[in-house]
PDB file of C-alpha atoms and ligand atoms in Angstrom:
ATOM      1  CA  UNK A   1     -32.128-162.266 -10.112  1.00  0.00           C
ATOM      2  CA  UNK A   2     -30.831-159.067 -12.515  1.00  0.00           C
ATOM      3  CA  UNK A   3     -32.630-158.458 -15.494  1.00  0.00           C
ATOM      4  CA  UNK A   4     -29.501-158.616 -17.646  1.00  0.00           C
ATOM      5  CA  UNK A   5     -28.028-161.978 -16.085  1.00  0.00           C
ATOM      6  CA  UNK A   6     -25.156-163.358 -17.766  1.00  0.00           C
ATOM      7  CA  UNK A   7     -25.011-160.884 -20.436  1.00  0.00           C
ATOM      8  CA  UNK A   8     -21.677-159.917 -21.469  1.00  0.00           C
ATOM      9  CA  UNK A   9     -22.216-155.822 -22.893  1.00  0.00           C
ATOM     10  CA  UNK A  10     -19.883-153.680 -25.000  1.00  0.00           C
ATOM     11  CA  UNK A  11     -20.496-150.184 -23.964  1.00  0.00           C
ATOM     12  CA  UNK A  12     -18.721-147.085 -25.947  1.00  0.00           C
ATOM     13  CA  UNK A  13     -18.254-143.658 -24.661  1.00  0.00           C
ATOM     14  CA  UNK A  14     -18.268-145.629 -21.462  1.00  0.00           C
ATOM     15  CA  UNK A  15     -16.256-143.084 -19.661  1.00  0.00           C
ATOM     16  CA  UNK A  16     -18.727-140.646 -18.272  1.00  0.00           C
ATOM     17  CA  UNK A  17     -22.177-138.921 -19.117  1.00  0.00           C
ATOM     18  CA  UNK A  18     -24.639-141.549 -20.395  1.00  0.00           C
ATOM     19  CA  UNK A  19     -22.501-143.933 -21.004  1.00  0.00           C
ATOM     20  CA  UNK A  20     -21.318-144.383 -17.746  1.00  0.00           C
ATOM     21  CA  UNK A  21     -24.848-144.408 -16.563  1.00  0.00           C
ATOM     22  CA  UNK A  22     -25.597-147.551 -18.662  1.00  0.00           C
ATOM     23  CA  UNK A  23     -22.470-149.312 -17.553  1.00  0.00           C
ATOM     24  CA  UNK A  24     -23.364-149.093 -13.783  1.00  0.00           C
ATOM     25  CA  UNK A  25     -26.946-149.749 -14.634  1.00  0.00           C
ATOM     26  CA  UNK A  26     -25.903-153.026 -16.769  1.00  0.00           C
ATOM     27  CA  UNK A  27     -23.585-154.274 -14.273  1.00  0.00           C
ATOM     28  CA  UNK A  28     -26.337-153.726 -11.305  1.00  0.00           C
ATOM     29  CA  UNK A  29     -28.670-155.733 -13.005  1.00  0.00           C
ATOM     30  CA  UNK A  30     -26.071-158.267 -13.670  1.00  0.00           C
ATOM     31  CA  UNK A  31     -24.345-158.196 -16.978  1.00  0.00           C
ATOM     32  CA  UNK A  32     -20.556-157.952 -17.332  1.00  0.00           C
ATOM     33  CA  UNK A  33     -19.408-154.939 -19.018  1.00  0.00           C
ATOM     34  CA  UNK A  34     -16.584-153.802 -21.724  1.00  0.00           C
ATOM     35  CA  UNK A  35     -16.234-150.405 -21.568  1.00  0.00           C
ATOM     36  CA  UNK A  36     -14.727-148.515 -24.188  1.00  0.00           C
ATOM     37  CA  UNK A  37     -13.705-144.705 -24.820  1.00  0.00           C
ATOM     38  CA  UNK A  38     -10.777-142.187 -25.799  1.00  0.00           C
ATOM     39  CA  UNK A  39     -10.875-141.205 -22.526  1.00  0.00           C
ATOM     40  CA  UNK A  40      -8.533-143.405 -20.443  1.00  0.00           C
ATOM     41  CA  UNK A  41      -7.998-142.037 -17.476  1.00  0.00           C
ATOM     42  CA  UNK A  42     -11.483-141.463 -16.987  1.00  0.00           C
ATOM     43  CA  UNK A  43     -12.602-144.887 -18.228  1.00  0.00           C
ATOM     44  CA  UNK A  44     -10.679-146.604 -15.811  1.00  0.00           C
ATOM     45  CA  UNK A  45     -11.871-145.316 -13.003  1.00  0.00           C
ATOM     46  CA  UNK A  46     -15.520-146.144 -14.053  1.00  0.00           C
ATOM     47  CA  UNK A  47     -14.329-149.705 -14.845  1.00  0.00           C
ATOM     48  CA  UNK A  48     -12.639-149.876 -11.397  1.00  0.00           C
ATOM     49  CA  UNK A  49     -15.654-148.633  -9.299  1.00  0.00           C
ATOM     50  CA  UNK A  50     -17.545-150.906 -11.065  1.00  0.00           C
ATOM     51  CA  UNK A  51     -15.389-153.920  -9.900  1.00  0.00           C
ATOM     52  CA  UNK A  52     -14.615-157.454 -11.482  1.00  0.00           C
ATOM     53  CA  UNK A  53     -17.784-157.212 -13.755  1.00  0.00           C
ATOM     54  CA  UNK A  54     -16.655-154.199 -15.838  1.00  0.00           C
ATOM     55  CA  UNK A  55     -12.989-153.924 -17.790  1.00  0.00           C
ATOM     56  CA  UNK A  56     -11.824-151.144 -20.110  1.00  0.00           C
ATOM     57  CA  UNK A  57      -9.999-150.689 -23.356  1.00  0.00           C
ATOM     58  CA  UNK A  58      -9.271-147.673 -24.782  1.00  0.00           C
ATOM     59  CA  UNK A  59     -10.576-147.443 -28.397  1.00  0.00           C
ATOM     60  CA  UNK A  60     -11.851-144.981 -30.638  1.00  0.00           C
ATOM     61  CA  UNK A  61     -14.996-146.269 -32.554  1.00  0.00           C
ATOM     62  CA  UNK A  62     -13.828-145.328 -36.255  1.00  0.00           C
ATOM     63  CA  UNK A  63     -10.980-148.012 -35.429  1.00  0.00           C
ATOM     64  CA  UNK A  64     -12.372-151.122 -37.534  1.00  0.00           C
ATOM     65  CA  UNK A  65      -9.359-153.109 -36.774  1.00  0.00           C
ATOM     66  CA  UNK A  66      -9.648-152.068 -33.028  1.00  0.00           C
ATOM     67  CA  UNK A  67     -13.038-152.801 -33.000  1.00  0.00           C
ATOM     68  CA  UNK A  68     -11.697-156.964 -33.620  1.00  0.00           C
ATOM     69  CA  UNK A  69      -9.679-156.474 -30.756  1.00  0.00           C
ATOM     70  CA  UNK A  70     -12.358-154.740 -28.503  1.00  0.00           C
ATOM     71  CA  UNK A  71     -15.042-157.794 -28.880  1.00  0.00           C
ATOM     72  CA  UNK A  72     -12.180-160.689 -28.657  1.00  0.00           C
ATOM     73  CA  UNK A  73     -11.383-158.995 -25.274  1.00  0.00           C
ATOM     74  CA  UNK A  74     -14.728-158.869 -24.438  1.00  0.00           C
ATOM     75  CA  UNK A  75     -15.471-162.908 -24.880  1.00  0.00           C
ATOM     76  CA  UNK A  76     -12.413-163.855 -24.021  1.00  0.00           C
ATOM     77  CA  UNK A  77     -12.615-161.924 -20.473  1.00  0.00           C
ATOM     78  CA  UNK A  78     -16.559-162.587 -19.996  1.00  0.00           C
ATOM     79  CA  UNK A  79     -18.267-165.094 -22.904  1.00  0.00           C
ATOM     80  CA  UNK A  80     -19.720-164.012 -26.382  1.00  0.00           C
ATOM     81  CA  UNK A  81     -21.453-160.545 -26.381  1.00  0.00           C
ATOM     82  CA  UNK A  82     -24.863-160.472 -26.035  1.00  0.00           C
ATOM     83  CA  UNK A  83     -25.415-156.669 -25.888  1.00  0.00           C
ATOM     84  CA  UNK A  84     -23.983-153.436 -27.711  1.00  0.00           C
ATOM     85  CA  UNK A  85     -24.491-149.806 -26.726  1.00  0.00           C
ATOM     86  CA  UNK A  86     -23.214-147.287 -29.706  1.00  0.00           C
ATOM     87  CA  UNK A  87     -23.237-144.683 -27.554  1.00  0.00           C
ATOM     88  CA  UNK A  88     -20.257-142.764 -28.264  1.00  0.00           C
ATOM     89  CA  UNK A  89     -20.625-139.602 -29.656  1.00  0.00           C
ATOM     90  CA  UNK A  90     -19.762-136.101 -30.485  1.00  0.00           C
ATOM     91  CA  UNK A  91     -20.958-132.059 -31.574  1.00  0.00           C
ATOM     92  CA  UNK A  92     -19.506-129.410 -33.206  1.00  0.00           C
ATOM     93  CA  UNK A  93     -21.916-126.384 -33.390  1.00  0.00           C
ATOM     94  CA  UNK A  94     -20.950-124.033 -36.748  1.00  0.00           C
ATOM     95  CA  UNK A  95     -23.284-122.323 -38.924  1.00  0.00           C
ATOM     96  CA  UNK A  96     -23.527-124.068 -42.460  1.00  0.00           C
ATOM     97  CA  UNK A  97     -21.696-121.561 -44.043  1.00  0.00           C
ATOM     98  CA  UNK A  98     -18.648-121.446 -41.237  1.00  0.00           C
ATOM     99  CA  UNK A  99     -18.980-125.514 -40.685  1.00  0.00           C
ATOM    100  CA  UNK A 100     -15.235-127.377 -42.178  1.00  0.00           C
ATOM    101  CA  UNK A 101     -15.535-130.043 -44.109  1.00  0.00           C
ATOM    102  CA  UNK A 102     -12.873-131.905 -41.579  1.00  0.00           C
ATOM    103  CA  UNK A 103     -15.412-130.467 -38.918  1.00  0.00           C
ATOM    104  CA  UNK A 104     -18.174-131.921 -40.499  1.00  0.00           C
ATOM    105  CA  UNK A 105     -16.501-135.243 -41.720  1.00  0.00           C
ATOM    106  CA  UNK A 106     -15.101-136.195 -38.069  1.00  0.00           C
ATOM    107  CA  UNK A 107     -18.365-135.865 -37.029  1.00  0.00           C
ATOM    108  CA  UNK A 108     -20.110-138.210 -39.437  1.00  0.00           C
ATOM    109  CA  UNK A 109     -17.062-140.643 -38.817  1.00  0.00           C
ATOM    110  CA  UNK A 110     -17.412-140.798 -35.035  1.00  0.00           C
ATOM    111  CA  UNK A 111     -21.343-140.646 -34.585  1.00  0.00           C
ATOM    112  CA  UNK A 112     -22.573-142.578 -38.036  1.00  0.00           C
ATOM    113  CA  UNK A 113     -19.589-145.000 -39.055  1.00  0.00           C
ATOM    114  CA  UNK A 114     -18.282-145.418 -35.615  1.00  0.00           C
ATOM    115  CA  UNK A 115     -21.895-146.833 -35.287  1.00  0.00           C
ATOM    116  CA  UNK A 116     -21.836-149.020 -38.245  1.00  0.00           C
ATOM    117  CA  UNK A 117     -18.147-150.194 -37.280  1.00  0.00           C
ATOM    118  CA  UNK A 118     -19.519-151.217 -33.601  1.00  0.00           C
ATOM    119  CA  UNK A 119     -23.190-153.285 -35.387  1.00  0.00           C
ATOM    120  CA  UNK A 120     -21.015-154.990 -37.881  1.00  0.00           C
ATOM    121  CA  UNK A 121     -18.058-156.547 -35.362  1.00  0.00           C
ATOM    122  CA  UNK A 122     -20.452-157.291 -32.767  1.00  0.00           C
ATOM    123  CA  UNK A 123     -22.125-159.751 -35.119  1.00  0.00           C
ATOM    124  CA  UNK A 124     -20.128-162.523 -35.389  1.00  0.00           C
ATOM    125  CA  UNK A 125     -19.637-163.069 -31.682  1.00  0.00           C
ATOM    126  CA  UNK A 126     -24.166-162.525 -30.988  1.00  0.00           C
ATOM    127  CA  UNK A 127     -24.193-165.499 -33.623  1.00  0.00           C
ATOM    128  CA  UNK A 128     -22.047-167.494 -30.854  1.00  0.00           C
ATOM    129  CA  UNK A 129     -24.356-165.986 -28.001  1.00  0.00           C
ATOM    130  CA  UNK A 130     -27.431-166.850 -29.782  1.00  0.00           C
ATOM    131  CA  UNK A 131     -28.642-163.614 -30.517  1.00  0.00           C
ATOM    132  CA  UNK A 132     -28.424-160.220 -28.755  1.00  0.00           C
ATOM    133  CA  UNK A 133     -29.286-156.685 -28.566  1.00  0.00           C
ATOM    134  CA  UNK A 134     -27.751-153.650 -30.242  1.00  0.00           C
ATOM    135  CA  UNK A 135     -29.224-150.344 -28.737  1.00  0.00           C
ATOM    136  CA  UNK A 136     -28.042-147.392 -31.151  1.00  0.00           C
ATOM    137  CA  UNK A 137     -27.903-143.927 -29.355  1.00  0.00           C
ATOM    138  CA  UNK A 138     -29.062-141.478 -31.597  1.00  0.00           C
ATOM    139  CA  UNK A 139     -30.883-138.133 -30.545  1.00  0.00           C
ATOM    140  CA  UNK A 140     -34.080-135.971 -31.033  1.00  0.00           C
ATOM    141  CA  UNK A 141     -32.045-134.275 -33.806  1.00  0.00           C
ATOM    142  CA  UNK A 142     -32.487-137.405 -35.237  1.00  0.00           C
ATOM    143  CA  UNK A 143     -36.139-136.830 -35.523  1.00  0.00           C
ATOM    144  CA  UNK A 144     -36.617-133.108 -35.801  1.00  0.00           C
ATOM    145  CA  UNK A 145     -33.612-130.979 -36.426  1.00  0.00           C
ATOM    146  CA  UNK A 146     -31.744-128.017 -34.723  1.00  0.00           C
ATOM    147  CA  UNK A 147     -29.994-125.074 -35.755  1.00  0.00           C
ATOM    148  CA  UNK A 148     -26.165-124.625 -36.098  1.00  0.00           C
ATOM    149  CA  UNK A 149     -25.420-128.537 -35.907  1.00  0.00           C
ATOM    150  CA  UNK A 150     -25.454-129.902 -39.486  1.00  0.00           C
ATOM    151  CA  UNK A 151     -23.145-132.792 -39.211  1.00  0.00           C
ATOM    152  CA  UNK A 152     -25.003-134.021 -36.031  1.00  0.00           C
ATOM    153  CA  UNK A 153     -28.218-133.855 -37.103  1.00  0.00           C
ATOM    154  CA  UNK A 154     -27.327-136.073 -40.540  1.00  0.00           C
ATOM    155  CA  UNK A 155     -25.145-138.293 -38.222  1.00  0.00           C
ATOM    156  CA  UNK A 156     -27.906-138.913 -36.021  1.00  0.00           C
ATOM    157  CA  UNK A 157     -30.686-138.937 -39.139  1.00  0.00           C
ATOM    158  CA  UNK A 158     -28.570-141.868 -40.419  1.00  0.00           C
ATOM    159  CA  UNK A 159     -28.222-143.848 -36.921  1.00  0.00           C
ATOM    160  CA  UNK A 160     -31.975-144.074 -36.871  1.00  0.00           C
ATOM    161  CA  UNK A 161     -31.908-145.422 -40.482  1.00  0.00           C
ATOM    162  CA  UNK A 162     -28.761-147.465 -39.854  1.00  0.00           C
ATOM    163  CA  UNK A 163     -30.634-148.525 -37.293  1.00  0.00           C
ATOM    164  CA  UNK A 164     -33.850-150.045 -39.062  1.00  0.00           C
ATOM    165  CA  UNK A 165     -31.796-151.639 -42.191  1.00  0.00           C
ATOM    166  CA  UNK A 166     -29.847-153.518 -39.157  1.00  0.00           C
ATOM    167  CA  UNK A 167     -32.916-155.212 -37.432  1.00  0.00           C
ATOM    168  CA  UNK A 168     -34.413-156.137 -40.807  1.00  0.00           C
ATOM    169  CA  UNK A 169     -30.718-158.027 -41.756  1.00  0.00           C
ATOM    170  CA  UNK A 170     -30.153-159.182 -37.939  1.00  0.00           C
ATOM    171  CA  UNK A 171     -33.723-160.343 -37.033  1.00  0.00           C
ATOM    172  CA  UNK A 172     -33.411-163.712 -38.070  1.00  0.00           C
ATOM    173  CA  UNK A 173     -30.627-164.211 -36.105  1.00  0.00           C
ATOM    174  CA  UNK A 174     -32.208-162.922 -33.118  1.00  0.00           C
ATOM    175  CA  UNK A 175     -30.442-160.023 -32.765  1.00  0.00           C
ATOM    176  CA  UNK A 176     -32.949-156.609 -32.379  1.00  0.00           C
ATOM    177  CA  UNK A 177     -31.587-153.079 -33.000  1.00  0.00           C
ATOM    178  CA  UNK A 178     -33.436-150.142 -31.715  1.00  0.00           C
ATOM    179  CA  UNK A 179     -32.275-146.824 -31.490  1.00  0.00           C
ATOM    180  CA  UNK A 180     -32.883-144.069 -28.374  1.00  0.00           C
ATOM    181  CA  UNK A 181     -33.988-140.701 -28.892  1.00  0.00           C
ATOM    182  CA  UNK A 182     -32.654-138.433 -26.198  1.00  0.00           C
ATOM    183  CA  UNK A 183     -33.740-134.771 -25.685  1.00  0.00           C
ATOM    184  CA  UNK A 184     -31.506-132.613 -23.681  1.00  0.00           C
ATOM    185  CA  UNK A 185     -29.442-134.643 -20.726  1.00  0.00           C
ATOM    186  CA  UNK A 186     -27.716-133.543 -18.122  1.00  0.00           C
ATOM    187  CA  UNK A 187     -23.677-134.408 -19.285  1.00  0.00           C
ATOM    188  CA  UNK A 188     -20.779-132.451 -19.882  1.00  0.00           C
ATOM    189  CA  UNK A 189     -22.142-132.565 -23.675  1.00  0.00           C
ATOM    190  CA  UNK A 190     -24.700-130.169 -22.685  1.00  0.00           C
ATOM    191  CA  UNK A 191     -23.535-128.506 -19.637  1.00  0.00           C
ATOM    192  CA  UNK A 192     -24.168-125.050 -21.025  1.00  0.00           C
ATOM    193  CA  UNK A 193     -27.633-125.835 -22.580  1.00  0.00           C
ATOM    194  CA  UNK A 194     -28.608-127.823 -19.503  1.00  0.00           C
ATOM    195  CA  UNK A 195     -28.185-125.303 -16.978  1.00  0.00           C
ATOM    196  CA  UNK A 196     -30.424-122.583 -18.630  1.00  0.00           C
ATOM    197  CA  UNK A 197     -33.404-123.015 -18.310  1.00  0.00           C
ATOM    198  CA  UNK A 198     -35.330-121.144 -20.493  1.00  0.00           C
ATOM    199  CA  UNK A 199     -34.870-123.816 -22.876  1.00  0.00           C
ATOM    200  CA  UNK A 200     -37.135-125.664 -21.235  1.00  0.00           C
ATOM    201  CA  UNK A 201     -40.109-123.607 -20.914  1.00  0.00           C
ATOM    202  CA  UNK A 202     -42.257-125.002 -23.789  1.00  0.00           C
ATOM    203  CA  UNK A 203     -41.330-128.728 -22.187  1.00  0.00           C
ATOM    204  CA  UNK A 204     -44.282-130.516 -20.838  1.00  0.00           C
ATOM    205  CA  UNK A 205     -41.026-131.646 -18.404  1.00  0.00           C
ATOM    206  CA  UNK A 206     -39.349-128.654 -17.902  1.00  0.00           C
ATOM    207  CA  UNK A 207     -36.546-129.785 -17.144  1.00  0.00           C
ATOM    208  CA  UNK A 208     -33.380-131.645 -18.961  1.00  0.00           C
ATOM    209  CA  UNK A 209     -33.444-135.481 -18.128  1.00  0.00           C
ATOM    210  CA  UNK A 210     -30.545-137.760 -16.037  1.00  0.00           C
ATOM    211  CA  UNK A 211     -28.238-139.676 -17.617  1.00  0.00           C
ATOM    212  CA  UNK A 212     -30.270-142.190 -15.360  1.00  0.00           C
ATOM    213  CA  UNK A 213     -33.345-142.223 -16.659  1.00  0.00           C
ATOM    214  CA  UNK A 214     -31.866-142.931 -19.681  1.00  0.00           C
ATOM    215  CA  UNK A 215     -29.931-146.315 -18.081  1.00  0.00           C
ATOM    216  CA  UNK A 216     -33.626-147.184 -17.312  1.00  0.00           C
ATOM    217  CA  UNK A 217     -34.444-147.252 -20.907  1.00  0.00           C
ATOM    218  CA  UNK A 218     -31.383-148.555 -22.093  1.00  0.00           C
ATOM    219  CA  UNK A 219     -31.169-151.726 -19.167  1.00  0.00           C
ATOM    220  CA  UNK A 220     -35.256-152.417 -20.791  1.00  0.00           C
ATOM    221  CA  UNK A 221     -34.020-152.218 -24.106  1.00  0.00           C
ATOM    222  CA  UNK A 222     -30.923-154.454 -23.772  1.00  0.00           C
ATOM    223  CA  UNK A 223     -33.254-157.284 -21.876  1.00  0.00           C
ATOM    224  CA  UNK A 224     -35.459-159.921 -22.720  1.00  0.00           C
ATOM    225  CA  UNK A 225     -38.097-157.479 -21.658  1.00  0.00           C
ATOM    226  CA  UNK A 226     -38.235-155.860 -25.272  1.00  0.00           C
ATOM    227  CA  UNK A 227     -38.528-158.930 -26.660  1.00  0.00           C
ATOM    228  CA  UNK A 228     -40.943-158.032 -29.431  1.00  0.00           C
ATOM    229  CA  UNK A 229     -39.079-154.465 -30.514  1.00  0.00           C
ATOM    230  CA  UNK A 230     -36.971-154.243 -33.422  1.00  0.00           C
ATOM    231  CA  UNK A 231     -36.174-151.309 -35.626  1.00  0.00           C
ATOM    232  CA  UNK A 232     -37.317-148.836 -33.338  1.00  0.00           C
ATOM    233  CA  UNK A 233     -37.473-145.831 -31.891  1.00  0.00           C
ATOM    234  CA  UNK A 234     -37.287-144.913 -28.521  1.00  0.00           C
ATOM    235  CA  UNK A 235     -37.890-141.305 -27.642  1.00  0.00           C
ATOM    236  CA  UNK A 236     -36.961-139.778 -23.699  1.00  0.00           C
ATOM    237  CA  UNK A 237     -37.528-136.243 -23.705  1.00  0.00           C
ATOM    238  CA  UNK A 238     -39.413-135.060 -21.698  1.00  0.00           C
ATOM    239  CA  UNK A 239     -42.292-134.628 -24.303  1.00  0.00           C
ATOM    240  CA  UNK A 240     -39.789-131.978 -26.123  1.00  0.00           C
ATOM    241  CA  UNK A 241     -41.143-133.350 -29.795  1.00  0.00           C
ATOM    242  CA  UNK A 242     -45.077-132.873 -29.167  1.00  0.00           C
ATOM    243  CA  UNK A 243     -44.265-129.080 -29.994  1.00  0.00           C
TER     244      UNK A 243
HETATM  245  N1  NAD B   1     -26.509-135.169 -23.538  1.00  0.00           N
HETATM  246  C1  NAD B   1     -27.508-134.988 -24.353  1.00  0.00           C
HETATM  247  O1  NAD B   1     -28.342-134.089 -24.173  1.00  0.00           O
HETATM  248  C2  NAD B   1     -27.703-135.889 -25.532  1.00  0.00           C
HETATM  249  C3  NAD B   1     -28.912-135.787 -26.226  1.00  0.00           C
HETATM  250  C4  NAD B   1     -29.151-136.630 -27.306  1.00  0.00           C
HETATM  251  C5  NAD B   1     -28.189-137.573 -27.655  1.00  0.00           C
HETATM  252  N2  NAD B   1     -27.011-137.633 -26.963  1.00  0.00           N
HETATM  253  C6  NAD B   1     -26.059-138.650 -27.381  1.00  0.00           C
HETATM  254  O2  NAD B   1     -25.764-139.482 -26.272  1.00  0.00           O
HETATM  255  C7  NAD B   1     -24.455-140.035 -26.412  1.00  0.00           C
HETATM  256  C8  NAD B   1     -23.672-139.811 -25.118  1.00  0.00           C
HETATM  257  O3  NAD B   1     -23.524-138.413 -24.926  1.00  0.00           O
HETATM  258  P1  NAD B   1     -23.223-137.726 -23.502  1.00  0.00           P
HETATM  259  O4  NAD B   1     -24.232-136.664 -23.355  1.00  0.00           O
HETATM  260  O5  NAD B   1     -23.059-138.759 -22.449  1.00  0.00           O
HETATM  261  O6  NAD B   1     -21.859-136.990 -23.860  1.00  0.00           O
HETATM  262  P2  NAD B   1     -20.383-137.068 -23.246  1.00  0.00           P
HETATM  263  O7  NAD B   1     -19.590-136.118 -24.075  1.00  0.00           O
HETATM  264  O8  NAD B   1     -20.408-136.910 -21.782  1.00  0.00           O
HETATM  265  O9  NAD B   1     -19.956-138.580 -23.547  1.00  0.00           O
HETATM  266  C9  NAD B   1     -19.583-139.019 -24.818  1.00  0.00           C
HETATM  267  C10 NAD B   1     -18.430-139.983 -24.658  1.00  0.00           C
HETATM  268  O10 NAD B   1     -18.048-140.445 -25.976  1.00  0.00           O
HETATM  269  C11 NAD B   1     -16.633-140.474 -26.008  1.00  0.00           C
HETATM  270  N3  NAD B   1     -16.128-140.399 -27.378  1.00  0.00           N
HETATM  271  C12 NAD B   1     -16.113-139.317 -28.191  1.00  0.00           C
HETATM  272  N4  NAD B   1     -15.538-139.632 -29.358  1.00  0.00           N
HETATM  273  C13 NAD B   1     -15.190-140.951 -29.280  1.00  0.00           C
HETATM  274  C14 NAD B   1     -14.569-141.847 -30.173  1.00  0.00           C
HETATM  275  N5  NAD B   1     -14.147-141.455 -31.403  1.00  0.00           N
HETATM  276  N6  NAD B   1     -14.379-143.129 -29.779  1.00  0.00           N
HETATM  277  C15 NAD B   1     -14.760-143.527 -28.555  1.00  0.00           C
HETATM  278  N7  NAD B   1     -15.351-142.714 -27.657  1.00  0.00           N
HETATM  279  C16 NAD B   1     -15.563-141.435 -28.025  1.00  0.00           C
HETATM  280  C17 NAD B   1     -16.210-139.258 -25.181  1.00  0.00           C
HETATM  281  O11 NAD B   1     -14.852-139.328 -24.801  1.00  0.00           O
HETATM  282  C18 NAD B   1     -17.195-139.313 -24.039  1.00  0.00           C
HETATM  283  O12 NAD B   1     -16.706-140.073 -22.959  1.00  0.00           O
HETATM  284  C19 NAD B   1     -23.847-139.353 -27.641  1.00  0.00           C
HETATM  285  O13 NAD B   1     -23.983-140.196 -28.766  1.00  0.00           O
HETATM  286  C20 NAD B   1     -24.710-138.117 -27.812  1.00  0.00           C
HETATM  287  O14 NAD B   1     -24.723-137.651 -29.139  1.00  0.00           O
HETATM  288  C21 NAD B   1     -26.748-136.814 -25.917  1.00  0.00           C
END
């Protein structure tokens, strides 16, 4: 028996990193998976290694229309969707005073409305399912903040917010929204960050965390295991926020 039998999961920024993690993590613990990305090429491939439970669309999440066509592939192909992962996402590092407003816009689009686009199509077809679970990637700077990343510190400020105003609509539907807290992973997001290490030494885990051990989270999160949590936050980083 998987923990996520039966499930039918929408998964953006499926194509690598994280998002890629949670797809092979769903799909192990038997859900069927939509992935979706930009990346085509690249989404494929994890949709083909992951056999006749996964199946990709290309879509970028600030496409509402898209979005319609995304979830009626998804229950036509596997059943209503039980399970969402807004997980796509986005940085552009500028000072405040260098930081575009395009620069700064396309972020907010991609990491906070992309996020809102994905919670409100989804809802229609967890109503068919009987309820669901929407898991919101947002980030530590979505708790504390960092220098030098303005638009993805508000964009990920507002998922966790987004986030809470969701479960308290959604809730009597059955559908929880929570929203995961990453500190630095190991992706090609962060592959400079990651590497050096001296970011790490005031870490009570000095170390950056796997794109699996966020799966974990994100497999208990999407299951009936979490049955009780709604509108909240779950942190993985490797104790980064005590300081
Ligand atoms: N890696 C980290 O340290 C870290 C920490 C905290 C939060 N996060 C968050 O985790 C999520 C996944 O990040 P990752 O580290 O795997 O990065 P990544 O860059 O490897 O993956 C992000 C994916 O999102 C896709 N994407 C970007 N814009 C898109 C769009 N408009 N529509 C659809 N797909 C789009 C990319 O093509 C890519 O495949 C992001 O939301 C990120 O902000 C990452």
């Amino acid at each position: 028996m998987g923990r996520v039998d039966g499930r039918t999961v929408l998964v953006t920024g499926g194509a690598r990193g994280m998002g890629a993690a949670f797809a092979r993590r769903l799909v192990a613990e038997g859900a069927s998976v939509v992935l979706t990305d930009v990346l085509a090429e690249e989404g494929k491939a994890v949709a083909a290694e992951l056999g006749s439970a996964a199946s990709f669309l290309p879509h970028d999440v600030t496409d509402e229309a898209a979005w319609l066509d995304v979830v009626a592939h998804a229950e036509a192909a596997f059943g209503p969707v039980s399970g969402l992962v807004n997980n796509a996402g986005i940085v552009h590092v500028d000072p405040i005073a260098a930081l575009s407003e395009a620069d700064y816009r396309r972020v907010i689009d991609v990491n906070q409305v992309g996020v809102f686009l994905g919670m409100k199509s989804v809802v229609p077809s967890m109503r068919r399912a009987g309820g669901g679970s929407i898991v919101n990637i947002s980030s530590i700077g979505g708790i504390i903040s960092f220098t030098n990343i303005l638009g993805y510190v508000a964009s990920k400020w507002a998922v966790r917010g987004m986030t809470k105003a969701a479960a308290q609509e959604f809730g009597p539907w059955g559908i929880r929204v929570n929203s995961v807290h990453p500190g630095v992973v190991a992706t090609e997001m962060t592959a400079d960050s990651a590497r050096s290490n001296s970011m790490f030494h005031d870490q009570p885990l000095p170390r950056a965390g796997t794109p699996e051990e966020l799966a974990n989270l994100v497999l208990f999160l999407i299951s009936d295991e979490s049955g009780y949590s709604t509108g909240s936050e779950f942190v993985a980083d490797g104790g980064f926020t005590t300081q």
